[in-house]
PDB file of C-alpha atoms in Angstrom:
ATOM      1  CA  MET A  11     -10.258  19.676  46.497  1.00  0.00           C
ATOM      2  CA  PRO A  12     -10.745  15.894  46.961  1.00  0.00           C
ATOM      3  CA  GLN A  13     -12.807  15.872  43.776  1.00  0.00           C
ATOM      4  CA  MET A  14      -9.978  17.637  41.922  1.00  0.00           C
ATOM      5  CA  ASN A  15      -7.519  15.047  43.222  1.00  0.00           C
ATOM      6  CA  LYS A  16      -9.789  12.232  42.025  1.00  0.00           C
ATOM      7  CA  LEU A  17     -10.020  13.866  38.606  1.00  0.00           C
ATOM      8  CA  LEU A  18      -6.246  14.223  38.355  1.00  0.00           C
ATOM      9  CA  LEU A  19      -5.779  10.619  39.462  1.00  0.00           C
ATOM     10  CA  SER A  20      -8.284   9.449  36.840  1.00  0.00           C
ATOM     11  CA  LEU A  21      -6.453  11.368  34.111  1.00  0.00           C
ATOM     12  CA  VAL A  22      -3.110   9.915  35.200  1.00  0.00           C
ATOM     13  CA  LEU A  23      -4.530   6.394  35.180  1.00  0.00           C
ATOM     14  CA  LEU A  24      -6.099   6.947  31.767  1.00  0.00           C
ATOM     15  CA  PHE A  25      -2.834   8.290  30.356  1.00  0.00           C
ATOM     16  CA  SER A  26      -0.841   5.459  31.908  1.00  0.00           C
ATOM     17  CA  THR A  27      -3.195   2.861  30.467  1.00  0.00           C
ATOM     18  CA  SER A  28      -3.057   4.346  26.972  1.00  0.00           C
ATOM     19  CA  VAL A  29       0.737   4.674  27.050  1.00  0.00           C
ATOM     20  CA  TYR A  30       1.774   1.444  28.724  1.00  0.00           C
ATOM     21  CA  ALA A  31      -0.873  -0.935  27.450  1.00  0.00           C
ATOM     22  CA  LYS A  32       0.917  -0.899  24.063  1.00  0.00           C
ATOM     23  CA  ASP A  33      -2.345  -1.083  22.159  1.00  0.00           C
ATOM     24  CA  ASN A  34      -1.034   1.149  19.374  1.00  0.00           C
ATOM     25  CA  ALA A  35       1.608   0.640  16.707  1.00  0.00           C
ATOM     26  CA  PHE A  36       3.110   2.564  13.812  1.00  0.00           C
ATOM     27  CA  ILE A  37       4.770   0.811  10.868  1.00  0.00           C
ATOM     28  CA  VAL A  38       6.945   2.082   8.019  1.00  0.00           C
ATOM     29  CA  GLN A  39       7.883  -0.249   5.156  1.00  0.00           C
ATOM     30  CA  GLU A  40       9.579  -0.281   1.786  1.00  0.00           C
ATOM     31  CA  GLY A  41      10.186  -2.994  -0.748  1.00  0.00           C
ATOM     32  CA  LEU A  42       9.557  -4.332  -4.223  1.00  0.00           C
ATOM     33  CA  GLU A  43       6.282  -4.470  -6.162  1.00  0.00           C
ATOM     34  CA  HIS A  44       5.851  -6.821  -9.106  1.00  0.00           C
ATOM     35  CA  THR A  45       2.902  -6.601 -11.493  1.00  0.00           C
ATOM     36  CA  SER A  46       1.275  -9.692 -13.010  1.00  0.00           C
ATOM     37  CA  ASN A  47       1.211  -7.900 -16.393  1.00  0.00           C
ATOM     38  CA  SER A  48       4.517  -8.541 -18.171  1.00  0.00           C
ATOM     39  CA  ASN A  49       4.131  -5.216 -20.009  1.00  0.00           C
ATOM     40  CA  TYR A  50       4.815  -3.364 -16.752  1.00  0.00           C
ATOM     41  CA  GLY A  51       8.176  -3.251 -15.042  1.00  0.00           C
ATOM     42  CA  ASP A  52       8.873  -3.862 -11.375  1.00  0.00           C
ATOM     43  CA  SER A  53       9.238  -0.918  -9.038  1.00  0.00           C
ATOM     44  CA  TRP A  54       9.700   0.193  -5.432  1.00  0.00           C
ATOM     45  CA  THR A  55       6.864   0.747  -3.008  1.00  0.00           C
ATOM     46  CA  TYR A  56       6.683   2.657   0.284  1.00  0.00           C
ATOM     47  CA  SER A  57       3.986   2.507   2.942  1.00  0.00           C
ATOM     48  CA  ALA A  58       3.054   3.686   6.424  1.00  0.00           C
ATOM     49  CA  ARG A  59       0.412   2.129   8.668  1.00  0.00           C
ATOM     50  CA  TYR A  60      -1.117   2.894  12.051  1.00  0.00           C
ATOM     51  CA  GLU A  61      -2.544  -0.022  14.041  1.00  0.00           C
ATOM     52  CA  LYS A  62      -4.901   0.036  17.014  1.00  0.00           C
ATOM     53  CA  ARG A  63      -5.793  -3.062  19.024  1.00  0.00           C
ATOM     54  CA  VAL A  64      -9.571  -3.489  18.942  1.00  0.00           C
ATOM     55  CA  TRP A  65      -9.974  -6.893  20.588  1.00  0.00           C
ATOM     56  CA  GLY A  66      -7.468  -9.542  21.658  1.00  0.00           C
ATOM     57  CA  ASN A  67      -5.073 -10.174  18.779  1.00  0.00           C
ATOM     58  CA  LEU A  68      -7.185  -8.177  16.312  1.00  0.00           C
ATOM     59  CA  TRP A  69      -5.880  -4.774  15.200  1.00  0.00           C
ATOM     60  CA  LEU A  70      -7.371  -2.140  12.888  1.00  0.00           C
ATOM     61  CA  GLY A  71      -5.913   0.879  11.150  1.00  0.00           C
ATOM     62  CA  PRO A  72      -5.300   2.982   8.011  1.00  0.00           C
ATOM     63  CA  GLU A  73      -2.466   2.305   5.566  1.00  0.00           C
ATOM     64  CA  TYR A  74      -1.042   4.707   2.993  1.00  0.00           C
ATOM     65  CA  THR A  75       1.043   3.329   0.099  1.00  0.00           C
ATOM     66  CA  TYR A  76       2.988   5.019  -2.658  1.00  0.00           C
ATOM     67  CA  HIS A  77       3.336   2.922  -5.816  1.00  0.00           C
ATOM     68  CA  SER A  78       6.407   4.373  -7.540  1.00  0.00           C
ATOM     69  CA  PRO A  79       6.580   4.624 -11.368  1.00  0.00           C
ATOM     70  CA  MET A  80       6.265   1.329 -13.277  1.00  0.00           C
ATOM     71  CA  LEU A  81       7.397   1.436 -16.900  1.00  0.00           C
ATOM     72  CA  HIS A  82       4.725   0.325 -19.380  1.00  0.00           C
ATOM     73  CA  HIS A  83       6.326  -1.154 -22.491  1.00  0.00           C
ATOM     74  CA  ASN A  84       5.790  -3.651 -25.280  1.00  0.00           C
ATOM     75  CA  GLY A  85       8.309  -5.856 -27.053  1.00  0.00           C
ATOM     76  CA  ASN A  86      11.843  -6.753 -26.024  1.00  0.00           C
ATOM     77  CA  ASP A  87      15.327  -5.328 -26.569  1.00  0.00           C
ATOM     78  CA  ASP A  88      15.506  -3.618 -29.998  1.00  0.00           C
ATOM     79  CA  THR A  89      11.758  -3.935 -30.588  1.00  0.00           C
ATOM     80  CA  GLN A  90      10.724  -2.483 -27.219  1.00  0.00           C
ATOM     81  CA  PHE A  91       8.363   0.487 -27.304  1.00  0.00           C
ATOM     82  CA  ASP A  92       8.004   2.494 -24.078  1.00  0.00           C
ATOM     83  CA  TYR A  93       4.586   4.027 -23.457  1.00  0.00           C
ATOM     84  CA  GLY A  94       5.311   5.754 -20.150  1.00  0.00           C
ATOM     85  CA  ASP A  95       5.231   5.334 -16.387  1.00  0.00           C
ATOM     86  CA  LEU A  96       2.261   4.364 -14.218  1.00  0.00           C
ATOM     87  CA  SER A  97       2.333   5.451 -10.577  1.00  0.00           C
ATOM     88  CA  GLY A  98      -0.190   5.898  -7.813  1.00  0.00           C
ATOM     89  CA  HIS A  99      -1.247   6.244  -4.197  1.00  0.00           C
ATOM     90  CA  SER A 100      -3.621   4.124  -2.152  1.00  0.00           C
ATOM     91  CA  LEU A 101      -5.299   4.514   1.224  1.00  0.00           C
ATOM     92  CA  LEU A 102      -6.751   1.353   2.767  1.00  0.00           C
ATOM     93  CA  ALA A 103      -8.434   0.387   6.037  1.00  0.00           C
ATOM     94  CA  ASP A 104      -6.599  -2.729   7.241  1.00  0.00           C
ATOM     95  CA  LEU A 105      -7.629  -5.508   9.578  1.00  0.00           C
ATOM     96  CA  ILE A 106      -4.656  -7.361  11.093  1.00  0.00           C
ATOM     97  CA  TRP A 107      -4.600 -10.504  13.211  1.00  0.00           C
ATOM     98  CA  HIS A 108      -1.353 -10.904  15.161  1.00  0.00           C
ATOM     99  CA  SER A 109      -0.718 -14.476  16.274  1.00  0.00           C
ATOM    100  CA  ASP A 110       0.692 -15.509  19.660  1.00  0.00           C
ATOM    101  CA  ILE A 111       2.733 -18.182  17.886  1.00  0.00           C
ATOM    102  CA  VAL A 112       6.506 -17.647  17.903  1.00  0.00           C
ATOM    103  CA  LEU A 113       8.678 -19.439  15.329  1.00  0.00           C
ATOM    104  CA  VAL A 114      12.424 -18.873  15.578  1.00  0.00           C
ATOM    105  CA  GLY A 115      11.677 -15.523  17.193  1.00  0.00           C
ATOM    106  CA  PHE A 116       9.172 -14.456  14.504  1.00  0.00           C
ATOM    107  CA  SER A 117       5.466 -13.917  15.232  1.00  0.00           C
ATOM    108  CA  PRO A 118       3.254 -14.306  12.116  1.00  0.00           C
ATOM    109  CA  TYR A 119       0.208 -12.219  11.257  1.00  0.00           C
ATOM    110  CA  LEU A 120      -2.528 -12.037   8.620  1.00  0.00           C
ATOM    111  CA  ILE A 121      -3.678  -8.811   6.997  1.00  0.00           C
ATOM    112  CA  GLY A 122      -6.481  -7.689   4.700  1.00  0.00           C
ATOM    113  CA  GLY A 123      -7.601  -4.244   3.650  1.00  0.00           C
ATOM    114  CA  ALA A 124      -9.845  -2.267   1.320  1.00  0.00           C
ATOM    115  CA  GLY A 125     -10.067   1.342   0.275  1.00  0.00           C
ATOM    116  CA  TRP A 126      -9.331   3.694  -2.614  1.00  0.00           C
ATOM    117  CA  SER A 127      -6.485   4.373  -5.023  1.00  0.00           C
ATOM    118  CA  TRP A 128      -5.423   7.329  -7.216  1.00  0.00           C
ATOM    119  CA  TRP A 129      -3.269   6.948 -10.321  1.00  0.00           C
ATOM    120  CA  GLY A 130      -1.317   8.951 -12.859  1.00  0.00           C
ATOM    121  CA  PHE A 131       0.461   8.229 -16.127  1.00  0.00           C
ATOM    122  CA  GLU A 132       3.495  10.070 -17.487  1.00  0.00           C
ATOM    123  CA  GLU A 133       3.707   9.592 -21.241  1.00  0.00           C
ATOM    124  CA  SER A 134       7.050   8.733 -22.836  1.00  0.00           C
ATOM    125  CA  GLU A 135       8.619  11.066 -25.411  1.00  0.00           C
ATOM    126  CA  LYS A 136       7.596   8.627 -28.161  1.00  0.00           C
ATOM    127  CA  VAL A 137       3.927   8.787 -27.123  1.00  0.00           C
ATOM    128  CA  GLU A 138       4.037  12.574 -26.768  1.00  0.00           C
ATOM    129  CA  THR A 139       5.517  12.803 -30.265  1.00  0.00           C
ATOM    130  CA  LEU A 140       2.487  10.885 -31.542  1.00  0.00           C
ATOM    131  CA  GLY A 141       0.251  13.501 -29.933  1.00  0.00           C
ATOM    132  CA  ILE A 142      -1.415  11.047 -27.538  1.00  0.00           C
ATOM    133  CA  SER A 143      -2.302  11.722 -23.891  1.00  0.00           C
ATOM    134  CA  VAL A 144      -3.322   9.192 -21.236  1.00  0.00           C
ATOM    135  CA  ASN A 145      -5.563  10.160 -18.322  1.00  0.00           C
ATOM    136  CA  MET A 146      -5.926   7.785 -15.383  1.00  0.00           C
ATOM    137  CA  GLY A 147      -8.818   7.716 -12.936  1.00  0.00           C
ATOM    138  CA  ASP A 148      -9.167   6.543  -9.341  1.00  0.00           C
ATOM    139  CA  ALA A 149     -10.595   3.211  -8.230  1.00  0.00           C
ATOM    140  CA  PHE A 150     -11.478   0.819  -5.432  1.00  0.00           C
ATOM    141  CA  ALA A 151      -8.521  -1.251  -4.215  1.00  0.00           C
ATOM    142  CA  TYR A 152      -7.899  -4.125  -1.832  1.00  0.00           C
ATOM    143  CA  LYS A 153      -5.063  -6.243  -0.464  1.00  0.00           C
ATOM    144  CA  VAL A 154      -4.559  -9.548   1.330  1.00  0.00           C
ATOM    145  CA  GLY A 155      -1.328 -10.772   2.782  1.00  0.00           C
ATOM    146  CA  THR A 156       0.739 -12.240   5.558  1.00  0.00           C
ATOM    147  CA  GLY A 157       3.820 -11.206   7.454  1.00  0.00           C
ATOM    148  CA  ALA A 158       5.871 -11.607  10.605  1.00  0.00           C
ATOM    149  CA  THR A 159       7.402  -9.429  13.288  1.00  0.00           C
ATOM    150  CA  TYR A 160      10.700  -9.977  15.096  1.00  0.00           C
ATOM    151  CA  PRO A 161      11.043  -8.073  18.394  1.00  0.00           C
ATOM    152  CA  ILE A 162      14.155  -6.016  19.035  1.00  0.00           C
ATOM    153  CA  ASN A 163      13.064  -4.625  22.414  1.00  0.00           C
ATOM    154  CA  ASN A 164       9.813  -3.781  24.240  1.00  0.00           C
ATOM    155  CA  HIS A 165       8.816  -1.204  21.640  1.00  0.00           C
ATOM    156  CA  TRP A 166      10.614  -1.904  18.361  1.00  0.00           C
ATOM    157  CA  SER A 167      10.230  -4.861  16.019  1.00  0.00           C
ATOM    158  CA  PHE A 168      11.521  -5.714  12.583  1.00  0.00           C
ATOM    159  CA  ILE A 169       8.662  -6.526  10.185  1.00  0.00           C
ATOM    160  CA  ILE A 170       8.471  -8.332   6.865  1.00  0.00           C
ATOM    161  CA  GLU A 171       5.302  -8.635   4.776  1.00  0.00           C
ATOM    162  CA  TRP A 172       4.085 -10.202   1.534  1.00  0.00           C
ATOM    163  CA  SER A 173       0.785  -9.052   0.024  1.00  0.00           C
ATOM    164  CA  PHE A 174      -1.360  -9.165  -3.088  1.00  0.00           C
ATOM    165  CA  PHE A 175      -2.819  -5.809  -4.156  1.00  0.00           C
ATOM    166  CA  LYS A 176      -5.474  -5.216  -6.824  1.00  0.00           C
ATOM    167  CA  SER A 177      -7.182  -2.201  -8.342  1.00  0.00           C
ATOM    168  CA  LYS A 178      -9.128  -1.848 -11.596  1.00  0.00           C
ATOM    169  CA  ILE A 179      -8.066   1.557 -12.896  1.00  0.00           C
ATOM    170  CA  PRO A 180     -10.168   3.450 -15.463  1.00  0.00           C
ATOM    171  CA  TYR A 181      -8.221   5.342 -18.100  1.00  0.00           C
ATOM    172  CA  ILE A 182      -8.705   6.997 -21.462  1.00  0.00           C
ATOM    173  CA  ALA A 183      -6.137   7.579 -24.217  1.00  0.00           C
ATOM    174  CA  THR A 184      -6.857  10.335 -26.743  1.00  0.00           C
ATOM    175  CA  HIS A 185      -5.252  12.112 -29.701  1.00  0.00           C
ATOM    176  CA  LEU A 186      -4.811  15.866 -29.775  1.00  0.00           C
ATOM    177  CA  ASP A 187      -8.105  16.235 -31.668  1.00  0.00           C
ATOM    178  CA  GLY A 188      -9.948  14.377 -28.902  1.00  0.00           C
ATOM    179  CA  THR A 189     -10.484  11.138 -30.790  1.00  0.00           C
ATOM    180  CA  PRO A 190      -9.773   7.948 -28.802  1.00  0.00           C
ATOM    181  CA  SER A 191      -6.525   6.069 -29.158  1.00  0.00           C
ATOM    182  CA  THR A 192      -5.975   2.338 -28.682  1.00  0.00           C
ATOM    183  CA  ILE A 193      -2.208   2.683 -28.336  1.00  0.00           C
ATOM    184  CA  LEU A 194      -2.149   0.994 -24.933  1.00  0.00           C
ATOM    185  CA  GLY A 195      -3.452  -2.207 -26.475  1.00  0.00           C
ATOM    186  CA  ASN A 196      -7.155  -2.057 -25.644  1.00  0.00           C
ATOM    187  CA  ASP A 197      -9.854  -3.102 -28.093  1.00  0.00           C
ATOM    188  CA  ASP A 198     -12.420  -0.525 -27.010  1.00  0.00           C
ATOM    189  CA  SER A 199     -12.873   2.009 -29.828  1.00  0.00           C
ATOM    190  CA  SER A 200     -14.046   4.610 -27.310  1.00  0.00           C
ATOM    191  CA  GLY A 201     -10.631   4.612 -25.640  1.00  0.00           C
ATOM    192  CA  GLU A 202     -12.296   4.274 -22.231  1.00  0.00           C
ATOM    193  CA  VAL A 203     -11.100   1.063 -20.599  1.00  0.00           C
ATOM    194  CA  LYS A 204     -10.021  -0.319 -17.229  1.00  0.00           C
ATOM    195  CA  LEU A 205      -6.547  -1.512 -16.385  1.00  0.00           C
ATOM    196  CA  GLY A 206      -6.413  -4.438 -13.966  1.00  0.00           C
ATOM    197  CA  GLU A 207      -3.486  -3.462 -11.750  1.00  0.00           C
ATOM    198  CA  GLU A 208      -2.416  -6.587  -9.856  1.00  0.00           C
ATOM    199  CA  GLU A 209       0.698  -6.419  -7.703  1.00  0.00           C
ATOM    200  CA  THR A 210       2.556  -8.767  -5.430  1.00  0.00           C
ATOM    201  CA  ARG A 211       4.501  -6.788  -2.847  1.00  0.00           C
ATOM    202  CA  LEU A 212       7.389  -7.887  -0.636  1.00  0.00           C
ATOM    203  CA  VAL A 213       8.343  -5.246   1.915  1.00  0.00           C
ATOM    204  CA  GLY A 214      10.334  -4.910   5.101  1.00  0.00           C
ATOM    205  CA  GLY A 215      10.475  -2.248   7.758  1.00  0.00           C
ATOM    206  CA  MET A 216      10.084  -1.328  11.404  1.00  0.00           C
ATOM    207  CA  ARG A 217       7.127  -1.500  13.800  1.00  0.00           C
ATOM    208  CA  TYR A 218       6.948   0.743  16.859  1.00  0.00           C
ATOM    209  CA  LYS A 219       4.489  -0.391  19.522  1.00  0.00           C
ATOM    210  CA  PHE A 220       3.267   2.051  22.163  1.00  0.00           C
TER     211      PHE A 220
END
């Protein structure tokens, strides 16, 4: 019986430590993504991240991001030709350093991550009429950025973050007969090229620490 009591006490202490140490956090964010390529429009982005304190101010965790459709076009106004929408998903392993510095209530942090991304392309009616299809592949991706948290209470904080995201996406454009198409502006006669997707992202959201 004393051994059972010791076991129960150990479990209670372990649970209390994991719950009250606040070494875990969950973040949800949304905001704007802007591509460096002027042929792609801006769009909204949504992400969720789990953080676990690994040592001191250093946290580690996975981050999922949805990159909503970005219109690919060429020309302006009356001369604009719409090719379609590029969208994707990414899953990164992030390393975050939360500073002890407090500036006007905000605590800054640095973040970097690497992982994988998956992409799709929805052709416009004009491109479909031409009998051309675009198939996107998946690719390595990474991000670097900085942000700040503003505490609301012991658990909740407002969070704002700026980051640079990059992925080099393979894709191939083909006609109905299987021959390659260079409609997306590439110079590779095989139709197999890589799109350098570079985004700057400004997002805001909430962070729950537990």
